[in-house]
GROMACS .gro file of C-alpha atoms in nm:
model
  352
    1MET     CA    1  -5.635   2.388   2.840
    2GLY     CA    2  -5.779   2.652   2.588
    3GLY     CA    3  -5.876   2.408   2.309
    4LEU     CA    4  -5.685   2.671   2.055
    5SER     CA    5  -5.514   2.484   1.744
    6MET     CA    6  -5.272   2.681   1.550
    7ASP     CA    7  -5.422   2.847   1.202
    8GLN     CA    8  -5.362   3.135   0.983
    9ALA     CA    9  -5.592   3.364   1.185
   10PHE     CA   10  -5.313   3.374   1.467
   11VAL     CA   11  -5.024   3.430   1.257
   12GLN     CA   12  -4.852   3.773   1.325
   13ALA     CA   13  -4.729   3.960   0.980
   14PRO     CA   14  -4.362   3.876   0.954
   15GLU     CA   15  -4.254   4.235   1.076
   16HIS     CA   16  -4.435   4.177   1.406
   17ARG     CA   17  -4.335   3.825   1.491
   18PRO     CA   18  -4.130   3.798   1.816
   19LYS     CA   19  -3.774   3.728   1.770
   20ALA     CA   20  -3.646   3.388   1.919
   21SER     CA   21  -3.498   3.599   2.230
   22VAL     CA   22  -3.587   3.937   2.369
   23ALA     CA   23  -3.371   4.098   2.609
   24GLU     CA   24  -3.464   4.166   2.953
   25ALA     CA   25  -3.551   4.529   3.034
   26ASP     CA   26  -3.302   4.717   3.227
   27GLY     CA   27  -3.398   5.020   3.441
   28ILE     CA   28  -3.770   4.991   3.470
   29PRO     CA   29  -3.868   5.211   3.762
   30VAL     CA   30  -4.003   5.003   4.044
   31ILE     CA   31  -4.163   5.230   4.295
   32ASP     CA   32  -4.209   5.176   4.660
   33LEU     CA   33  -4.572   5.285   4.745
   34SER     CA   34  -4.546   5.298   5.129
   35PRO     CA   35  -4.452   5.658   5.176
   36LEU     CA   36  -4.814   5.725   5.023
   37LEU     CA   37  -4.991   5.463   5.272
   38ALA     CA   38  -4.818   5.627   5.532
   39ALA     CA   39  -4.918   5.987   5.432
   40GLY     CA   40  -5.161   6.007   5.711
   41ASP     CA   41  -4.863   6.050   5.948
   42GLY     CA   42  -4.769   6.366   5.800
   43ASP     CA   43  -4.505   6.246   5.524
   44ALA     CA   44  -4.606   6.508   5.291
   45ASP     CA   45  -4.244   6.541   5.132
   46GLY     CA   46  -4.221   6.146   5.096
   47VAL     CA   47  -4.560   6.171   4.899
   48ASP     CA   48  -4.443   6.496   4.682
   49ALA     CA   49  -4.110   6.278   4.607
   50LEU     CA   50  -4.332   5.974   4.509
   51ALA     CA   51  -4.515   6.196   4.275
   52ALA     CA   52  -4.231   6.302   4.101
   53GLU     CA   53  -4.091   5.951   4.054
   54VAL     CA   54  -4.434   5.847   3.922
   55GLY     CA   55  -4.423   6.151   3.675
   56ARG     CA   56  -4.073   6.073   3.551
   57ALA     CA   57  -4.174   5.700   3.492
   58SER     CA   58  -4.485   5.803   3.311
   59ARG     CA   59  -4.282   6.046   3.068
   60ASP     CA   60  -3.990   5.816   3.020
   61TRP     CA   61  -4.142   5.472   2.984
   62GLY     CA   62  -4.525   5.516   3.016
   63PHE     CA   63  -4.528   5.231   3.260
   64PHE     CA   64  -4.374   5.132   3.609
   65VAL     CA   65  -4.348   4.863   3.881
   66VAL     CA   66  -4.518   4.908   4.214
   67VAL     CA   67  -4.405   4.733   4.520
   68ARG     CA   68  -4.561   4.779   4.890
   69HIS     CA   69  -4.868   4.891   4.751
   70GLY     CA   70  -5.129   4.812   5.014
   71VAL     CA   71  -5.326   4.540   4.828
   72PRO     CA   72  -5.344   4.221   5.050
   73ALA     CA   73  -5.135   3.921   4.927
   74GLU     CA   74  -5.432   3.720   5.034
   75ALA     CA   75  -5.679   3.887   4.802
   76VAL     CA   76  -5.446   3.836   4.508
   77ALA     CA   77  -5.357   3.479   4.571
   78ARG     CA   78  -5.734   3.393   4.626
   79ALA     CA   79  -5.799   3.581   4.281
   80ALA     CA   80  -5.506   3.404   4.093
   81GLU     CA   81  -5.661   3.074   4.254
   82ALA     CA   82  -5.998   3.109   4.147
   83GLN     CA   83  -5.877   3.245   3.783
   84ARG     CA   84  -5.686   2.893   3.755
   85ALA     CA   85  -5.992   2.722   3.854
   86PHE     CA   86  -6.204   2.882   3.599
   87PHE     CA   87  -5.981   2.799   3.315
   88ALA     CA   88  -5.941   2.458   3.440
   89LEU     CA   89  -6.325   2.384   3.361
   90PRO     CA   90  -6.435   2.198   3.079
   91GLN     CA   91  -6.496   2.397   2.765
   92GLU     CA   92  -6.864   2.390   2.767
   93ARG     CA   93  -6.869   2.493   3.117
   94ARG     CA   94  -6.682   2.799   3.027
   95ALA     CA   95  -6.876   2.866   2.717
   96ALA     CA   96  -7.181   2.862   2.939
   97VAL     CA   97  -7.081   3.228   3.074
   98ALA     CA   98  -6.974   3.337   2.692
   99ARG     CA   99  -6.986   3.706   2.612
  100SER     CA  100  -7.182   3.846   2.316
  101GLU     CA  101  -7.141   4.206   2.127
  102ALA     CA  102  -7.418   4.342   2.336
  103ALA     CA  103  -7.326   4.201   2.674
  104PRO     CA  104  -6.957   4.207   2.658
  105MET     CA  105  -6.875   4.049   3.022
  106GLY     CA  106  -6.802   3.686   3.038
  107TYR     CA  107  -6.574   3.435   2.859
  108TYR     CA  108  -6.438   3.421   2.506
  109ALA     CA  109  -6.125   3.285   2.334
  110SER     CA  110  -6.158   3.494   2.008
  111GLU     CA  111  -6.012   3.811   2.091
  112HIS     CA  112  -5.820   4.015   1.786
  113THR     CA  113  -5.564   4.290   1.857
  114LYS     CA  114  -5.483   4.480   1.527
  115ASN     CA  115  -5.700   4.254   1.324
  116VAL     CA  116  -5.489   3.933   1.420
  117ARG     CA  117  -5.637   3.681   1.643
  118ASP     CA  118  -5.463   3.673   1.996
  119TRP     CA  119  -5.345   3.321   2.145
  120LYS     CA  120  -5.544   3.341   2.457
  121GLU     CA  121  -5.854   3.307   2.638
  122VAL     CA  122  -6.028   3.545   2.855
  123PHE     CA  123  -6.296   3.606   3.120
  124ASP     CA  124  -6.417   3.999   3.175
  125LEU     CA  125  -6.608   4.131   3.450
  126VAL     CA  126  -6.685   4.456   3.619
  127PRO     CA  127  -6.565   4.503   3.975
  128ARG     CA  128  -6.875   4.733   4.073
  129GLN     CA  129  -7.186   4.522   4.008
  130THR     CA  130  -7.448   4.751   4.150
  131PRO     CA  131  -7.802   4.730   3.996
  132PRO     CA  132  -7.873   4.829   3.735
  133PRO     CA  133  -7.562   4.720   3.575
  134PRO     CA  134  -7.402   5.024   3.426
  135THR     CA  135  -7.462   5.076   3.048
  136THR     CA  136  -7.260   5.276   2.779
  137ALA     CA  137  -7.472   5.412   2.529
  138VAL     CA  138  -7.363   5.360   2.181
  139ALA     CA  139  -7.476   5.452   1.833
  140ASP     CA  140  -7.679   5.138   1.785
  141GLY     CA  141  -7.793   5.069   2.127
  142ASP     CA  142  -7.630   5.029   2.479
  143LEU     CA  143  -7.353   4.784   2.580
  144VAL     CA  144  -7.460   4.622   2.920
  145PHE     CA  145  -7.196   4.559   3.161
  146ASP     CA  146  -7.365   4.280   3.344
  147ASN     CA  147  -7.135   3.997   3.514
  148LYS     CA  148  -7.207   3.641   3.405
  149TRP     CA  149  -7.086   3.454   3.685
  150PRO     CA  150  -7.000   3.079   3.668
  151ASP     CA  151  -7.285   2.875   3.885
  152ASP     CA  152  -7.077   2.603   4.004
  153LEU     CA  153  -6.730   2.746   4.104
  154PRO     CA  154  -6.745   2.823   4.484
  155GLY     CA  155  -6.572   3.143   4.599
  156PHE     CA  156  -6.519   3.274   4.240
  157ARG     CA  157  -6.744   3.578   4.291
  158GLU     CA  158  -6.617   3.642   4.625
  159ALA     CA  159  -6.264   3.641   4.532
  160MET     CA  160  -6.312   3.869   4.233
  161GLU     CA  161  -6.502   4.125   4.414
  162GLU     CA  162  -6.250   4.140   4.707
  163TYR     CA  163  -5.956   4.162   4.452
  164GLY     CA  164  -6.151   4.433   4.271
  165GLU     CA  165  -6.214   4.630   4.559
  166ALA     CA  166  -5.855   4.615   4.685
  167VAL     CA  167  -5.722   4.697   4.338
  168GLU     CA  168  -5.949   5.009   4.278
  169GLU     CA  169  -5.839   5.168   4.606
  170LEU     CA  170  -5.482   5.125   4.467
  171ALA     CA  171  -5.599   5.290   4.148
  172PHE     CA  172  -5.728   5.593   4.305
  173LYS     CA  173  -5.397   5.626   4.483
  174LEU     CA  174  -5.217   5.626   4.184
  175LEU     CA  175  -5.432   5.871   4.022
  176GLU     CA  176  -5.355   6.101   4.281
  177LEU     CA  177  -5.000   6.041   4.217
  178ILE     CA  178  -5.024   6.118   3.860
  179ALA     CA  179  -5.234   6.439   3.935
  180ARG     CA  180  -4.965   6.568   4.192
  181SER     CA  181  -4.711   6.500   3.936
  182LEU     CA  182  -4.907   6.746   3.673
  183GLY     CA  183  -4.893   7.008   3.945
  184LEU     CA  184  -5.276   6.934   3.999
  185ARG     CA  185  -5.489   6.932   4.329
  186PRO     CA  186  -5.467   6.542   4.447
  187ASP     CA  187  -5.826   6.469   4.365
  188ARG     CA  188  -5.850   6.654   4.026
  189LEU     CA  189  -5.915   6.337   3.815
  190HIS     CA  190  -6.131   6.147   4.078
  191GLY     CA  191  -6.470   6.316   3.968
  192PHE     CA  192  -6.422   6.123   3.619
  193PHE     CA  193  -6.444   5.807   3.797
  194LYS     CA  194  -6.702   5.835   4.081
  195ASP     CA  195  -7.006   5.732   3.908
  196ASP     CA  196  -7.079   5.472   3.637
  197GLN     CA  197  -6.697   5.401   3.558
  198THR     CA  198  -6.651   5.146   3.279
  199THR     CA  199  -6.351   4.990   3.467
  200PHE     CA  200  -6.340   4.611   3.394
  201ILE     CA  201  -6.109   4.325   3.520
  202ARG     CA  202  -5.987   4.063   3.266
  203LEU     CA  203  -5.865   3.718   3.349
  204ASN     CA  204  -5.600   3.611   3.072
  205HIS     CA  205  -5.517   3.265   3.027
  206TYR     CA  206  -5.224   3.204   2.790
  207PRO     CA  207  -5.211   2.812   2.681
  208PRO     CA  208  -4.873   2.644   2.572
  209CYS     CA  209  -4.841   2.758   2.189
  210PRO     CA  210  -4.688   2.529   1.937
  211SER     CA  211  -4.575   2.813   1.738
  212PRO     CA  212  -4.449   3.104   1.958
  213ASP     CA  213  -4.230   3.237   1.675
  214LEU     CA  214  -4.553   3.304   1.475
  215ALA     CA  215  -4.829   3.406   1.737
  216LEU     CA  216  -4.861   3.622   2.037
  217GLY     CA  217  -5.078   3.601   2.344
  218VAL     CA  218  -5.179   3.991   2.293
  219GLY     CA  219  -5.049   4.168   1.946
  220ARG     CA  220  -4.857   4.511   1.995
  221HIS     CA  221  -5.109   4.765   2.140
  222LYS     CA  222  -5.161   5.046   2.387
  223ASP     CA  223  -5.434   5.059   2.638
  224ALA     CA  224  -5.719   5.284   2.557
  225GLY     CA  225  -5.810   5.362   2.925
  226ALA     CA  226  -5.664   5.562   3.212
  227LEU     CA  227  -5.455   5.328   3.406
  228THR     CA  228  -5.399   4.950   3.379
  229VAL     CA  229  -5.290   4.768   3.726
  230LEU     CA  230  -5.166   4.431   3.634
  231TYR     CA  231  -5.090   4.147   3.804
  232GLN     CA  232  -4.865   3.874   3.621
  233ASP     CA  233  -4.764   3.518   3.742
  234ASP     CA  234  -4.389   3.409   3.752
  235VAL     CA  235  -4.391   3.289   3.384
  236GLY     CA  236  -4.310   3.615   3.205
  237GLY     CA  237  -4.402   3.695   2.856
  238LEU     CA  238  -4.481   4.082   2.900
  239ASP     CA  239  -4.267   4.312   2.643
  240VAL     CA  240  -4.291   4.670   2.618
  241ARG     CA  241  -4.120   4.872   2.350
  242ARG     CA  242  -3.837   5.078   2.487
  243ARG     CA  243  -3.863   5.470   2.400
  244SER     CA  244  -3.485   5.513   2.358
  245ASP     CA  245  -3.447   5.277   2.091
  246GLY     CA  246  -3.783   5.122   1.974
  247GLU     CA  247  -3.649   4.750   2.057
  248TRP     CA  248  -3.887   4.517   2.239
  249VAL     CA  249  -3.781   4.452   2.606
  250ARG     CA  250  -3.922   4.156   2.823
  251VAL     CA  251  -4.045   4.273   3.169
  252ARG     CA  252  -3.944   4.039   3.457
  253PRO     CA  253  -4.202   3.954   3.697
  254VAL     CA  254  -4.133   4.093   4.026
  255PRO     CA  255  -4.273   3.898   4.324
  256HIS     CA  256  -4.562   4.107   4.498
  257SER     CA  257  -4.589   4.374   4.239
  258PHE     CA  258  -4.821   4.512   4.019
  259ILE     CA  259  -4.701   4.658   3.681
  260ILE     CA  260  -4.877   5.003   3.594
  261ASN     CA  261  -4.956   5.118   3.229
  262VAL     CA  262  -5.041   5.482   3.153
  263GLY     CA  263  -5.320   5.462   2.924
  264ASP     CA  264  -5.406   5.685   2.627
  265ILE     CA  265  -5.667   5.875   2.844
  266ILE     CA  266  -5.371   6.014   3.063
  267GLN     CA  267  -5.168   6.079   2.769
  268VAL     CA  268  -5.442   6.279   2.638
  269TRP     CA  269  -5.530   6.464   2.969
  270SER     CA  270  -5.158   6.547   3.012
  271ASN     CA  271  -5.151   6.698   2.654
  272ASP     CA  272  -4.870   6.440   2.571
  273ARG     CA  273  -4.664   6.487   2.883
  274TYR     CA  274  -4.706   6.137   2.945
  275GLU     CA  275  -4.735   5.873   2.682
  276SER     CA  276  -4.898   5.548   2.689
  277ALA     CA  277  -4.669   5.249   2.640
  278GLU     CA  278  -4.685   5.009   2.363
  279HIS     CA  279  -4.656   4.650   2.461
  280ARG     CA  280  -4.730   4.284   2.375
  281VAL     CA  281  -4.738   3.931   2.516
  282ALA     CA  282  -4.516   3.681   2.386
  283VAL     CA  283  -4.613   3.293   2.442
  284ASN     CA  284  -4.402   2.993   2.475
  285VAL     CA  285  -4.431   2.638   2.406
  286GLU     CA  286  -4.409   2.465   2.744
  287LYS     CA  287  -4.584   2.684   3.006
  288GLU     CA  288  -4.928   2.831   3.028
  289ARG     CA  289  -4.932   3.184   3.187
  290PHE     CA  290  -5.195   3.394   3.358
  291SER     CA  291  -5.245   3.755   3.418
  292ILE     CA  292  -5.504   3.976   3.578
  293PRO     CA  293  -5.520   4.329   3.420
  294PHE     CA  294  -5.752   4.590   3.611
  295PHE     CA  295  -5.865   4.862   3.340
  296PHE     CA  296  -5.930   5.161   3.536
  297ASN     CA  297  -6.172   5.373   3.308
  298PRO     CA  298  -6.384   5.691   3.363
  299ALA     CA  299  -6.766   5.717   3.328
  300GLY     CA  300  -6.887   5.626   2.949
  301HIS     CA  301  -7.045   6.002   2.937
  302THR     CA  302  -6.680   6.158   2.986
  303MET     CA  303  -6.530   6.384   2.711
  304VAL     CA  304  -6.166   6.310   2.691
  305GLU     CA  305  -5.934   6.613   2.620
  306PRO     CA  306  -5.659   6.771   2.741
  307LEU     CA  307  -5.700   6.942   3.091
  308GLU     CA  308  -5.727   7.304   3.083
  309GLU     CA  309  -5.445   7.347   3.344
  310VAL     CA  310  -5.197   7.184   3.118
  311VAL     CA  311  -5.280   7.353   2.807
  312SER     CA  312  -5.167   7.710   2.746
  313ASP     CA  313  -5.076   7.959   2.464
  314GLU     CA  314  -4.728   7.802   2.433
  315SER     CA  315  -4.868   7.452   2.484
  316PRO     CA  316  -5.197   7.432   2.292
  317ALA     CA  317  -5.444   7.156   2.311
  318ARG     CA  318  -5.294   6.851   2.098
  319TYR     CA  319  -5.629   6.654   2.092
  320ASN     CA  320  -6.001   6.726   1.982
  321PRO     CA  321  -6.250   6.615   2.266
  322TYR     CA  322  -6.369   6.279   2.215
  323ASN     CA  323  -6.665   6.067   2.393
  324TRP     CA  324  -6.516   5.785   2.602
  325GLY     CA  325  -6.829   5.556   2.592
  326GLU     CA  326  -6.823   5.568   2.208
  327PHE     CA  327  -6.465   5.519   2.171
  328PHE     CA  328  -6.465   5.222   2.432
  329SER     CA  329  -6.760   5.029   2.283
  330THR     CA  330  -6.615   5.070   1.919
  331ARG     CA  331  -6.284   4.918   2.062
  332LYS     CA  332  -6.460   4.646   2.248
  333ASN     CA  333  -6.642   4.541   1.922
  334SER     CA  334  -6.336   4.551   1.724
  335ASN     CA  335  -6.160   4.350   1.950
  336PHE     CA  336  -6.442   4.086   1.932
  337LYS     CA  337  -6.415   4.042   1.552
  338LYS     CA  338  -6.189   4.088   1.270
  339LEU     CA  339  -6.270   4.434   1.087
  340ASP     CA  340  -6.169   4.542   0.764
  341VAL     CA  341  -6.022   4.882   0.909
  342GLU     CA  342  -5.800   4.939   1.200
  343ASN     CA  343  -5.990   5.008   1.500
  344VAL     CA  344  -6.026   5.333   1.663
  345GLN     CA  345  -5.693   5.510   1.820
  346ILE     CA  346  -5.648   5.868   2.016
  347THR     CA  347  -5.425   5.939   1.686
  348HIS     CA  348  -5.769   5.978   1.514
  349PHE     CA  349  -5.849   6.287   1.739
  350ARG     CA  350  -5.508   6.464   1.733
  351LYS     CA  351  -5.521   6.804   1.593
  352ASN     CA  352  -5.306   6.877   1.287
   0.00000   0.00000   0.00000
């Protein structure tokens, strides 16, 4: 397993500890993407209806579930199998591909969210590994996104590269639907992701936890990037904060689906028309849980600000521009170790 043992670093403040039972979420939008996949057959009305559905979900929930999404079931199964094989390796074999602050891809078991340690171990990789590896410039040097592949795990790299390619295709389709829903041309957002994107895939393993009433697999947070495309197994544990009453509700796993989170960047691009969803991951005593989020992020040089098409005299820009590469690397480092201050958030760039 993860070799994690319960100590004070994992303990959430009393107000953030999970309740013994969390209600199952009701009414989460489940969106069938097949009209988009068939769009070449002239189903423009179906695509417009789909975009409107995605827009409503992004506004009301900040996330939604997609089915009939075009990602081959075999690619998902191979990635999930490779993920389980990696976390079944002995600890020293996993540690051989450990990440560092300067090179943040690879294995680690000490991530912090809101400065509390998460009950999980992870392996991060970038889906596009083309030489030279992408770097994100930061104030004190460059972060190098260079994959560390486990040497002796046959098929692991191939499974992850195949999965990354298939999910990236889905992410671009979702980006098109988001753009359409905002009244923009379909490829309006694509340019931000064309070169040197900072997208990465995370393999999460949540071992059984002796104190699930005190710890969380991931503490409450919002995703900093543009979109997150999440595969989860059938164990369950993802909670989202419901907009209507602020209560935490559990997202039931839907077979052959992905959960899509609207991230902070889309919240800023849309000038708050859409809002990223606050979520967390609960753990349990008996079962390990696996998930694979695909964090779809733009190029490091992107200046993130409300899009000119969505701002006007009546609806002025609510955010000052910020550099994504600097923001991302600051978040990456603050997740890596406990800091004395809260890590950077988009609220820091909100205009008064």
